[in-house]
Amino acid sequence: MESTGGVNGVHKEDTLLDNRPPSVEENSNTNNNDNAKSSPVPEQSANGGETQMLSKRQQKKLLRRQKWNETKTERRKKEREKLKKRLVEKRAAGEPCGNIRKKLKQMTMASSSCKQRVVVDMSFDDLMIEKHLSQCVKQVSRCYSANRRVSSPMQLYVTSFEGKCAEVMSKQNGYEHWDVYFKKENYMDIFPKEDIIYLTSESKNVITSVDESKVYVIGGLVDHNVHKGLCLRLAEEKGITHGRLPIDEFIEMKTRKVLTIDHVFRIILGVTEGGSWKEAFLNTIPARKGAVGKDEENDCEDSELDKDVTNNSDDKSEDNPSESKDPVIEEGDAEKS
């Protein structure tokens, strides 16, 4: 009769069961236990019942947000202290303090002592691609921004404001409330023909002073010289007076003398504020264009010439060592002294 006992009280059947390979079900249970140890942190969903698992990146983001919220009170306290310090410094320097936005709202074109009229002609939207049209609208917005920050703003008009340019401008939130005269009509239908001066760099007529009785028109065209001379040709066809700013008379530039719409506007604005043409050019034209005043350039050239003359004289003295720098006093001169 066969014995059913095993070695050391362990049955053979149990030994065989222990040595068998693990089943698929056992493997899945083991993997689930391992994943449970390194599983992401669950987060309660907005719906309430269900939860979603956060990745490591989301966990770090959550920690950063918690730290940010914890230090909010301390940060606000530091910001208030900085603001108080700035106000004390401004008062000591005699600078205006308080709500700047309220003061800007008080500086309107209607209440301004400056009645100089400047027009941006937006009748060229069909000649511009969408990118250039967006740039043109941005430059117009910079004109408005510069105008509202001076004590005596000019009278800014935007004419032929319809179609594509109006669509692009609609992306500027609240532009309807800007202190700008937006007109659908052409500038020729708004102002007398004899008062209009169309500004174009190709004109031979140099504007030496700003006349408040005139209306200066800036072409609202960004084309990177694709339609060069177009504004001059249109002014001549319509019989309108045209002119250019005196940039050649006051400024030397390393690059092309091409100014944007807002540059032209700010230069005229600077002159109406009491500045000189030279100051207006240098304060407006970006430094990357290398604009230098004509007087400054002459001074630089004179100083360089002086250096060259000095260097040449030094070289000559080195070539002739026998010539002494100290003056030679002759006997007759010594007796006279």
mmCIF file of C-alpha atoms in Angstrom:
data_model
loop_
_atom_site.group_PDB
_atom_site.id
_atom_site.type_symbol
_atom_site.label_atom_id
_atom_site.label_comp_id
_atom_site.label_asym_id
_atom_site.label_seq_id
_atom_site.Cartn_x
_atom_site.Cartn_y
_atom_site.Cartn_z
ATOM 1 C CA MET A 1 0.000 0.000 0.000
ATOM 2 C CA GLU A 2 1.419 3.344 -1.043
ATOM 3 C CA SER A 3 2.065 5.914 1.570
ATOM 4 C CA THR A 4 0.418 9.300 1.152
ATOM 5 C CA GLY A 5 2.785 11.030 3.542
ATOM 6 C CA GLY A 6 5.484 13.377 2.329
ATOM 7 C CA VAL A 7 8.864 14.480 3.510
ATOM 8 C CA ASN A 8 8.866 16.452 6.784
ATOM 9 C CA GLY A 9 5.087 16.380 6.872
ATOM 10 C CA VAL A 10 4.682 18.063 3.478
ATOM 11 C CA HIS A 11 2.704 16.207 0.868
ATOM 12 C CA LYS A 12 4.121 15.705 -2.632
ATOM 13 C CA GLU A 13 1.039 17.319 -4.160
ATOM 14 C CA ASP A 14 1.632 20.486 -2.160
ATOM 15 C CA THR A 15 5.258 20.557 -3.244
ATOM 16 C CA LEU A 16 4.267 20.280 -6.893
ATOM 17 C CA LEU A 17 1.726 23.093 -6.488
ATOM 18 C CA ASP A 18 4.335 25.389 -4.956
ATOM 19 C CA ASN A 19 6.828 24.749 -7.782
ATOM 20 C CA ARG A 20 4.381 25.486 -10.587
ATOM 21 C CA PRO A 21 4.765 28.781 -12.626
ATOM 22 C CA PRO A 22 2.449 31.638 -11.536
ATOM 23 C CA SER A 23 -0.791 31.982 -13.441
ATOM 24 C CA VAL A 24 -1.925 35.026 -15.428
ATOM 25 C CA GLU A 25 -4.423 35.941 -12.727
ATOM 26 C CA GLU A 26 -1.741 35.878 -10.026
ATOM 27 C CA ASN A 27 0.564 38.031 -12.215
ATOM 28 C CA SER A 28 -2.142 40.669 -12.663
ATOM 29 C CA ASN A 29 -2.770 40.773 -8.921
ATOM 30 C CA THR A 30 0.955 41.269 -8.238
ATOM 31 C CA ASN A 31 1.251 44.082 -10.832
ATOM 32 C CA ASN A 32 -1.779 45.830 -9.385
ATOM 33 C CA ASN A 33 -0.235 45.777 -5.929
ATOM 34 C CA ASP A 34 3.036 47.262 -7.281
ATOM 35 C CA ASN A 35 1.180 49.982 -9.191
ATOM 36 C CA ALA A 36 -0.816 50.864 -6.129
ATOM 37 C CA LYS A 37 2.404 51.815 -4.341
ATOM 38 C CA SER A 38 3.553 54.255 -7.114
ATOM 39 C CA SER A 39 0.144 55.352 -8.385
ATOM 40 C CA PRO A 40 -0.490 59.095 -8.946
ATOM 41 C CA VAL A 41 -2.477 61.121 -6.462
ATOM 42 C CA PRO A 42 -6.200 61.073 -7.243
ATOM 43 C CA GLU A 43 -8.008 64.395 -7.484
ATOM 44 C CA GLN A 44 -11.699 64.967 -6.923
ATOM 45 C CA SER A 45 -13.336 65.968 -10.179
ATOM 46 C CA ALA A 46 -15.578 68.989 -10.553
ATOM 47 C CA ASN A 47 -18.596 66.727 -11.118
ATOM 48 C CA GLY A 48 -18.273 65.331 -7.611
ATOM 49 C CA GLY A 49 -18.353 61.537 -7.883
ATOM 50 C CA GLU A 50 -15.559 60.591 -10.252
ATOM 51 C CA THR A 51 -11.867 61.125 -9.568
ATOM 52 C CA GLN A 52 -9.025 61.624 -12.053
ATOM 53 C CA MET A 53 -5.421 60.607 -11.508
ATOM 54 C CA LEU A 54 -2.723 63.316 -11.502
ATOM 55 C CA SER A 55 0.603 62.804 -13.194
ATOM 56 C CA LYS A 56 3.885 63.857 -11.581
ATOM 57 C CA ARG A 57 3.900 67.087 -13.572
ATOM 58 C CA GLN A 58 0.359 67.898 -12.463
ATOM 59 C CA GLN A 59 1.277 67.118 -8.850
ATOM 60 C CA LYS A 60 4.185 69.620 -9.035
ATOM 61 C CA LYS A 61 1.879 72.190 -10.586
ATOM 62 C CA LEU A 62 -0.618 71.666 -7.785
ATOM 63 C CA LEU A 63 2.086 72.118 -5.145
ATOM 64 C CA ARG A 64 3.288 75.322 -6.770
ATOM 65 C CA ARG A 65 -0.263 76.664 -6.840
ATOM 66 C CA GLN A 66 -0.716 75.827 -3.159
ATOM 67 C CA LYS A 67 2.534 77.600 -2.244
ATOM 68 C CA TRP A 68 1.506 80.611 -4.340
ATOM 69 C CA ASN A 69 -1.825 80.842 -2.506
ATOM 70 C CA GLU A 70 -0.130 80.451 0.870
ATOM 71 C CA THR A 71 2.259 83.374 0.216
ATOM 72 C CA LYS A 72 -0.371 85.646 -1.359
ATOM 73 C CA THR A 73 -0.855 87.780 1.756
ATOM 74 C CA GLU A 74 2.878 88.255 2.237
ATOM 75 C CA ARG A 75 3.404 89.198 -1.418
ATOM 76 C CA ARG A 76 0.616 91.766 -1.341
ATOM 77 C CA LYS A 77 2.136 93.311 1.764
ATOM 78 C CA LYS A 78 5.510 93.679 0.004
ATOM 79 C CA GLU A 79 3.823 95.203 -3.074
ATOM 80 C CA ARG A 80 2.054 97.792 -0.902
ATOM 81 C CA GLU A 81 5.361 98.709 0.750
ATOM 82 C CA LYS A 82 7.007 99.150 -2.675
ATOM 83 C CA LEU A 83 4.104 101.321 -3.843
ATOM 84 C CA LYS A 84 4.352 103.532 -0.754
ATOM 85 C CA LYS A 85 8.090 103.903 -1.302
ATOM 86 C CA ARG A 86 7.535 104.939 -4.953
ATOM 87 C CA LEU A 87 4.928 107.514 -3.942
ATOM 88 C CA VAL A 88 7.303 109.035 -1.378
ATOM 89 C CA GLU A 89 10.062 109.250 -4.031
ATOM 90 C CA LYS A 90 7.669 110.837 -6.567
ATOM 91 C CA ARG A 91 6.459 113.430 -4.074
ATOM 92 C CA ALA A 92 10.052 114.271 -3.138
ATOM 93 C CA ALA A 93 10.905 114.712 -6.851
ATOM 94 C CA GLY A 94 7.790 116.825 -7.454
ATOM 95 C CA GLU A 95 6.274 114.324 -9.882
ATOM 96 C CA PRO A 96 2.479 113.953 -10.179
ATOM 97 C CA CYS A 97 0.980 111.226 -8.013
ATOM 98 C CA GLY A 98 -2.421 109.618 -7.778
ATOM 99 C CA ASN A 99 -4.626 107.901 -10.334
ATOM 100 C CA ILE A 100 -2.963 108.446 -13.720
ATOM 101 C CA ARG A 101 -5.916 106.982 -15.634
ATOM 102 C CA LYS A 102 -8.253 109.680 -14.300
ATOM 103 C CA LYS A 103 -5.803 112.381 -15.351
ATOM 104 C CA LEU A 104 -5.475 110.840 -18.825
ATOM 105 C CA LYS A 105 -9.251 110.916 -19.222
ATOM 106 C CA GLN A 106 -9.238 114.628 -18.427
ATOM 107 C CA MET A 107 -6.750 115.307 -21.269
ATOM 108 C CA THR A 108 -9.226 115.210 -24.143
ATOM 109 C CA MET A 109 -9.002 116.695 -27.621
ATOM 110 C CA ALA A 110 -12.111 118.791 -27.008
ATOM 111 C CA SER A 111 -10.583 120.503 -23.956
ATOM 112 C CA SER A 112 -7.087 120.775 -25.479
ATOM 113 C CA SER A 113 -5.571 124.162 -26.248
ATOM 114 C CA CYS A 114 -3.895 122.620 -29.304
ATOM 115 C CA LYS A 115 -6.153 122.699 -32.365
ATOM 116 C CA GLN A 116 -3.606 121.187 -34.767
ATOM 117 C CA ARG A 117 -5.397 118.685 -37.010
ATOM 118 C CA VAL A 118 -3.645 115.506 -38.132
ATOM 119 C CA VAL A 119 -5.323 112.887 -40.340
ATOM 120 C CA VAL A 120 -4.459 109.250 -40.958
ATOM 121 C CA ASP A 121 -5.792 108.358 -44.409
ATOM 122 C CA MET A 122 -6.982 104.722 -44.315
ATOM 123 C CA SER A 123 -8.057 104.493 -47.959
ATOM 124 C CA PHE A 124 -5.272 102.033 -48.862
ATOM 125 C CA ASP A 125 -6.590 98.859 -47.199
ATOM 126 C CA ASP A 126 -7.092 97.165 -50.604
ATOM 127 C CA LEU A 127 -3.357 97.579 -51.337
ATOM 128 C CA MET A 128 -2.202 95.809 -48.163
ATOM 129 C CA ILE A 129 -2.089 92.166 -47.201
ATOM 130 C CA GLU A 130 -3.639 91.187 -43.868
ATOM 131 C CA LYS A 131 -0.274 91.269 -42.056
ATOM 132 C CA HIS A 132 0.529 94.807 -43.227
ATOM 133 C CA LEU A 133 -3.011 95.967 -42.484
ATOM 134 C CA SER A 134 -2.664 94.710 -38.898
ATOM 135 C CA GLN A 135 0.632 96.594 -38.584
ATOM 136 C CA CYS A 136 -1.040 99.728 -39.917
ATOM 137 C CA VAL A 137 -3.839 99.495 -37.342
ATOM 138 C CA LYS A 138 -1.278 98.992 -34.556
ATOM 139 C CA GLN A 139 0.545 102.137 -35.634
ATOM 140 C CA VAL A 140 -2.729 104.070 -35.508
ATOM 141 C CA SER A 141 -3.308 102.810 -31.967
ATOM 142 C CA ARG A 142 0.188 104.047 -31.013
ATOM 143 C CA CYS A 143 -0.754 107.490 -32.341
ATOM 144 C CA TYR A 144 -3.776 107.520 -30.040
ATOM 145 C CA SER A 145 -1.659 106.311 -27.115
ATOM 146 C CA ALA A 146 0.936 109.065 -27.632
ATOM 147 C CA ASN A 147 -1.725 111.744 -28.087
ATOM 148 C CA ARG A 148 -3.564 110.994 -24.852
ATOM 149 C CA ARG A 149 -0.365 111.217 -22.775
ATOM 150 C CA VAL A 150 0.450 114.858 -23.507
ATOM 151 C CA SER A 151 -0.982 117.891 -21.744
ATOM 152 C CA SER A 152 -2.316 119.365 -25.001
ATOM 153 C CA PRO A 153 -3.313 116.581 -27.418
ATOM 154 C CA MET A 154 -3.689 117.264 -31.131
ATOM 155 C CA GLN A 155 -6.929 116.732 -33.061
ATOM 156 C CA LEU A 156 -6.502 113.198 -34.449
ATOM 157 C CA TYR A 157 -8.723 112.051 -37.326
ATOM 158 C CA VAL A 158 -8.868 108.600 -38.959
ATOM 159 C CA THR A 159 -10.657 108.926 -42.313
ATOM 160 C CA SER A 160 -11.974 106.367 -44.825
ATOM 161 C CA PHE A 161 -12.514 104.162 -41.787
ATOM 162 C CA GLU A 162 -14.599 101.314 -43.182
ATOM 163 C CA GLY A 163 -14.214 97.893 -44.778
ATOM 164 C CA LYS A 164 -11.125 95.848 -43.971
ATOM 165 C CA CYS A 165 -9.425 98.397 -41.712
ATOM 166 C CA ALA A 166 -12.585 98.690 -39.580
ATOM 167 C CA GLU A 167 -12.745 94.878 -39.297
ATOM 168 C CA VAL A 168 -9.121 94.665 -38.125
ATOM 169 C CA MET A 169 -9.586 97.579 -35.726
ATOM 170 C CA SER A 170 -12.602 95.797 -34.177
ATOM 171 C CA LYS A 171 -10.106 93.348 -32.630
ATOM 172 C CA GLN A 172 -8.940 96.242 -30.417
ATOM 173 C CA ASN A 173 -11.313 96.023 -27.469
ATOM 174 C CA GLY A 174 -13.007 99.328 -26.690
ATOM 175 C CA TYR A 175 -11.593 101.295 -29.613
ATOM 176 C CA GLU A 176 -15.023 102.936 -30.009
ATOM 177 C CA HIS A 177 -14.346 104.830 -26.769
ATOM 178 C CA TRP A 178 -10.965 106.184 -27.916
ATOM 179 C CA ASP A 179 -10.592 109.936 -28.083
ATOM 180 C CA VAL A 180 -10.194 109.803 -31.869
ATOM 181 C CA TYR A 181 -12.427 111.123 -34.640
ATOM 182 C CA PHE A 182 -13.196 107.992 -36.710
ATOM 183 C CA LYS A 183 -14.761 109.050 -40.005
ATOM 184 C CA LYS A 184 -16.080 106.926 -42.870
ATOM 185 C CA GLU A 185 -15.748 109.872 -45.245
ATOM 186 C CA ASN A 186 -12.599 110.739 -47.177
ATOM 187 C CA TYR A 187 -10.532 113.630 -45.813
ATOM 188 C CA MET A 188 -11.349 115.617 -48.991
ATOM 189 C CA ASP A 189 -15.030 115.564 -47.961
ATOM 190 C CA ILE A 190 -14.283 116.826 -44.436
ATOM 191 C CA PHE A 191 -11.667 119.582 -44.824
ATOM 192 C CA PRO A 192 -11.221 122.399 -47.349
ATOM 193 C CA LYS A 193 -8.812 121.499 -50.126
ATOM 194 C CA GLU A 194 -6.655 124.586 -49.564
ATOM 195 C CA ASP A 195 -6.028 123.605 -45.907
ATOM 196 C CA ILE A 196 -4.712 120.105 -46.675
ATOM 197 C CA ILE A 197 -1.002 119.210 -46.782
ATOM 198 C CA TYR A 198 -0.263 115.582 -47.666
ATOM 199 C CA LEU A 199 2.947 114.363 -46.000
ATOM 200 C CA THR A 200 5.184 112.257 -48.219
ATOM 201 C CA SER A 201 8.935 111.662 -48.093
ATOM 202 C CA GLU A 202 9.205 112.004 -51.914
ATOM 203 C CA SER A 203 8.014 115.625 -51.882
ATOM 204 C CA LYS A 204 10.485 118.427 -52.642
ATOM 205 C CA ASN A 205 8.562 120.865 -50.414
ATOM 206 C CA VAL A 206 10.186 121.015 -46.969
ATOM 207 C CA ILE A 207 7.952 121.833 -43.991
ATOM 208 C CA THR A 208 9.918 124.236 -41.797
ATOM 209 C CA SER A 209 7.192 124.936 -39.222
ATOM 210 C CA VAL A 210 3.875 123.455 -38.111
ATOM 211 C CA ASP A 211 0.898 125.613 -39.096
ATOM 212 C CA GLU A 212 -2.189 125.173 -36.904
ATOM 213 C CA SER A 213 -4.463 126.397 -39.687
ATOM 214 C CA LYS A 214 -3.392 123.471 -41.914
ATOM 215 C CA VAL A 215 -4.463 119.819 -41.900
ATOM 216 C CA TYR A 216 -1.546 117.378 -42.152
ATOM 217 C CA VAL A 217 -2.461 114.039 -43.760
ATOM 218 C CA ILE A 218 -0.411 110.877 -43.112
ATOM 219 C CA GLY A 219 -0.897 108.013 -45.543
ATOM 220 C CA GLY A 220 -2.137 104.908 -43.708
ATOM 221 C CA LEU A 221 -0.097 102.566 -45.859
ATOM 222 C CA VAL A 222 2.342 99.835 -44.761
ATOM 223 C CA ASP A 223 3.795 98.278 -47.901
ATOM 224 C CA HIS A 224 7.609 98.219 -47.411
ATOM 225 C CA ASN A 225 8.156 100.338 -50.544
ATOM 226 C CA VAL A 226 5.990 98.185 -52.814
ATOM 227 C CA HIS A 227 3.937 101.262 -53.791
ATOM 228 C CA LYS A 228 6.727 103.824 -53.572
ATOM 229 C CA GLY A 229 5.688 107.375 -54.480
ATOM 230 C CA LEU A 230 1.964 106.545 -54.405
ATOM 231 C CA CYS A 231 1.015 109.270 -51.884
ATOM 232 C CA LEU A 232 2.887 111.934 -53.852
ATOM 233 C CA ARG A 233 1.236 110.846 -57.107
ATOM 234 C CA LEU A 234 -2.252 110.920 -55.531
ATOM 235 C CA ALA A 235 -1.637 114.377 -54.032
ATOM 236 C CA GLU A 236 -0.519 115.732 -57.394
ATOM 237 C CA GLU A 237 -3.504 114.168 -59.193
ATOM 238 C CA LYS A 238 -5.937 115.729 -56.704
ATOM 239 C CA GLY A 239 -4.150 119.067 -56.739
ATOM 240 C CA ILE A 240 -3.370 118.920 -53.006
ATOM 241 C CA THR A 241 -0.397 120.652 -51.423
ATOM 242 C CA HIS A 242 2.243 118.132 -50.355
ATOM 243 C CA GLY A 243 5.378 118.330 -48.249
ATOM 244 C CA ARG A 244 7.932 116.368 -46.247
ATOM 245 C CA LEU A 245 9.341 116.673 -42.747
ATOM 246 C CA PRO A 246 12.790 118.352 -42.566
ATOM 247 C CA ILE A 247 14.603 115.149 -41.663
ATOM 248 C CA ASP A 248 17.504 115.739 -44.093
ATOM 249 C CA GLU A 249 18.078 119.208 -42.668
ATOM 250 C CA PHE A 250 18.474 118.079 -39.039
ATOM 251 C CA ILE A 251 19.271 114.349 -38.956
ATOM 252 C CA GLU A 252 21.739 111.884 -40.446
ATOM 253 C CA MET A 253 20.721 108.216 -40.403
ATOM 254 C CA LYS A 254 22.652 105.011 -41.071
ATOM 255 C CA THR A 255 19.559 103.260 -42.452
ATOM 256 C CA ARG A 256 16.846 104.263 -44.910
ATOM 257 C CA LYS A 257 14.895 107.373 -43.915
ATOM 258 C CA VAL A 258 11.572 105.563 -43.706
ATOM 259 C CA LEU A 259 9.261 106.553 -40.859
ATOM 260 C CA THR A 260 6.166 104.722 -39.650
ATOM 261 C CA ILE A 261 2.760 106.378 -39.214
ATOM 262 C CA ASP A 262 3.190 106.789 -35.460
ATOM 263 C CA HIS A 263 6.740 108.146 -35.902
ATOM 264 C CA VAL A 264 5.478 110.962 -38.150
ATOM 265 C CA PHE A 265 2.621 111.673 -35.748
ATOM 266 C CA ARG A 266 4.885 111.782 -32.677
ATOM 267 C CA ILE A 267 7.385 114.085 -34.417
ATOM 268 C CA ILE A 268 4.635 116.616 -35.207
ATOM 269 C CA LEU A 269 3.294 116.154 -31.656
ATOM 270 C CA GLY A 270 6.732 116.910 -30.213
ATOM 271 C CA VAL A 271 6.976 120.136 -32.215
ATOM 272 C CA THR A 272 3.488 121.269 -31.163
ATOM 273 C CA GLU A 273 4.543 120.642 -27.543
ATOM 274 C CA GLY A 274 7.280 123.250 -27.946
ATOM 275 C CA GLY A 275 10.255 121.093 -28.921
ATOM 276 C CA SER A 276 12.570 121.691 -31.859
ATOM 277 C CA TRP A 277 12.591 119.552 -35.009
ATOM 278 C CA LYS A 278 15.929 118.065 -34.011
ATOM 279 C CA GLU A 279 14.687 117.108 -30.533
ATOM 280 C CA ALA A 280 11.480 115.644 -31.968
ATOM 281 C CA PHE A 281 13.418 113.506 -34.452
ATOM 282 C CA LEU A 282 15.949 112.224 -31.918
ATOM 283 C CA ASN A 283 13.274 111.503 -29.286
ATOM 284 C CA THR A 284 11.130 109.558 -31.757
ATOM 285 C CA ILE A 285 13.400 107.692 -34.164
ATOM 286 C CA PRO A 286 14.579 104.351 -32.662
ATOM 287 C CA ALA A 287 18.240 104.090 -31.655
ATOM 288 C CA ARG A 288 18.755 101.095 -33.983
ATOM 289 C CA LYS A 289 18.421 103.453 -36.978
ATOM 290 C CA GLY A 290 21.514 105.345 -35.798
ATOM 291 C CA ALA A 291 19.988 108.813 -36.028
ATOM 292 C CA VAL A 292 22.481 111.594 -35.244
ATOM 293 C CA GLY A 293 21.927 115.341 -35.249
ATOM 294 C CA LYS A 294 23.786 117.181 -37.998
ATOM 295 C CA ASP A 295 25.583 119.485 -35.518
ATOM 296 C CA GLU A 296 26.653 116.476 -33.427
ATOM 297 C CA GLU A 297 27.972 114.735 -36.525
ATOM 298 C CA ASN A 298 30.031 117.814 -37.492
ATOM 299 C CA ASP A 299 31.429 118.001 -33.962
ATOM 300 C CA CYS A 300 32.442 114.345 -34.165
ATOM 301 C CA GLU A 301 34.116 114.909 -37.543
ATOM 302 C CA ASP A 302 35.999 117.960 -36.193
ATOM 303 C CA SER A 303 37.233 116.038 -33.160
ATOM 304 C CA GLU A 304 38.393 113.181 -35.393
ATOM 305 C CA LEU A 305 40.251 115.655 -37.626
ATOM 306 C CA ASP A 306 41.900 117.193 -34.551
ATOM 307 C CA LYS A 307 42.995 113.727 -33.447
ATOM 308 C CA ASP A 308 44.454 113.014 -36.889
ATOM 309 C CA VAL A 309 46.365 116.318 -36.895
ATOM 310 C CA THR A 310 47.721 115.613 -33.397
ATOM 311 C CA ASN A 311 48.760 112.093 -34.351
ATOM 312 C CA ASN A 312 50.493 113.336 -37.503
ATOM 313 C CA SER A 313 52.441 115.961 -35.560
ATOM 314 C CA ASP A 314 53.506 113.327 -33.020
ATOM 315 C CA ASP A 315 54.646 111.037 -35.832
ATOM 316 C CA LYS A 316 56.718 113.838 -37.360
ATOM 317 C CA SER A 317 58.429 114.609 -34.067
ATOM 318 C CA GLU A 318 59.293 110.924 -33.669
ATOM 319 C CA ASP A 319 60.725 110.836 -37.193
ATOM 320 C CA ASN A 320 62.959 113.888 -36.407
ATOM 321 C CA PRO A 321 64.380 113.216 -32.931
ATOM 322 C CA SER A 322 66.929 116.032 -33.358
ATOM 323 C CA GLU A 323 64.105 118.569 -33.091
ATOM 324 C CA SER A 324 63.619 119.285 -29.406
ATOM 325 C CA LYS A 325 60.209 120.108 -28.022
ATOM 326 C CA ASP A 326 61.685 122.728 -25.652
ATOM 327 C CA PRO A 327 62.262 126.138 -27.300
ATOM 328 C CA VAL A 328 65.905 127.138 -27.922
ATOM 329 C CA ILE A 329 66.729 130.516 -26.410
ATOM 330 C CA GLU A 330 69.440 132.423 -28.283
ATOM 331 C CA GLU A 331 71.876 134.759 -26.591
ATOM 332 C CA GLY A 332 70.189 137.866 -27.897
ATOM 333 C CA ASP A 333 66.832 136.749 -26.581
ATOM 334 C CA ALA A 334 68.342 135.903 -23.228
ATOM 335 C CA GLU A 335 69.773 139.385 -22.910
ATOM 336 C CA LYS A 336 66.416 140.938 -23.751
ATOM 337 C CA SER A 337 64.708 138.875 -21.102
#
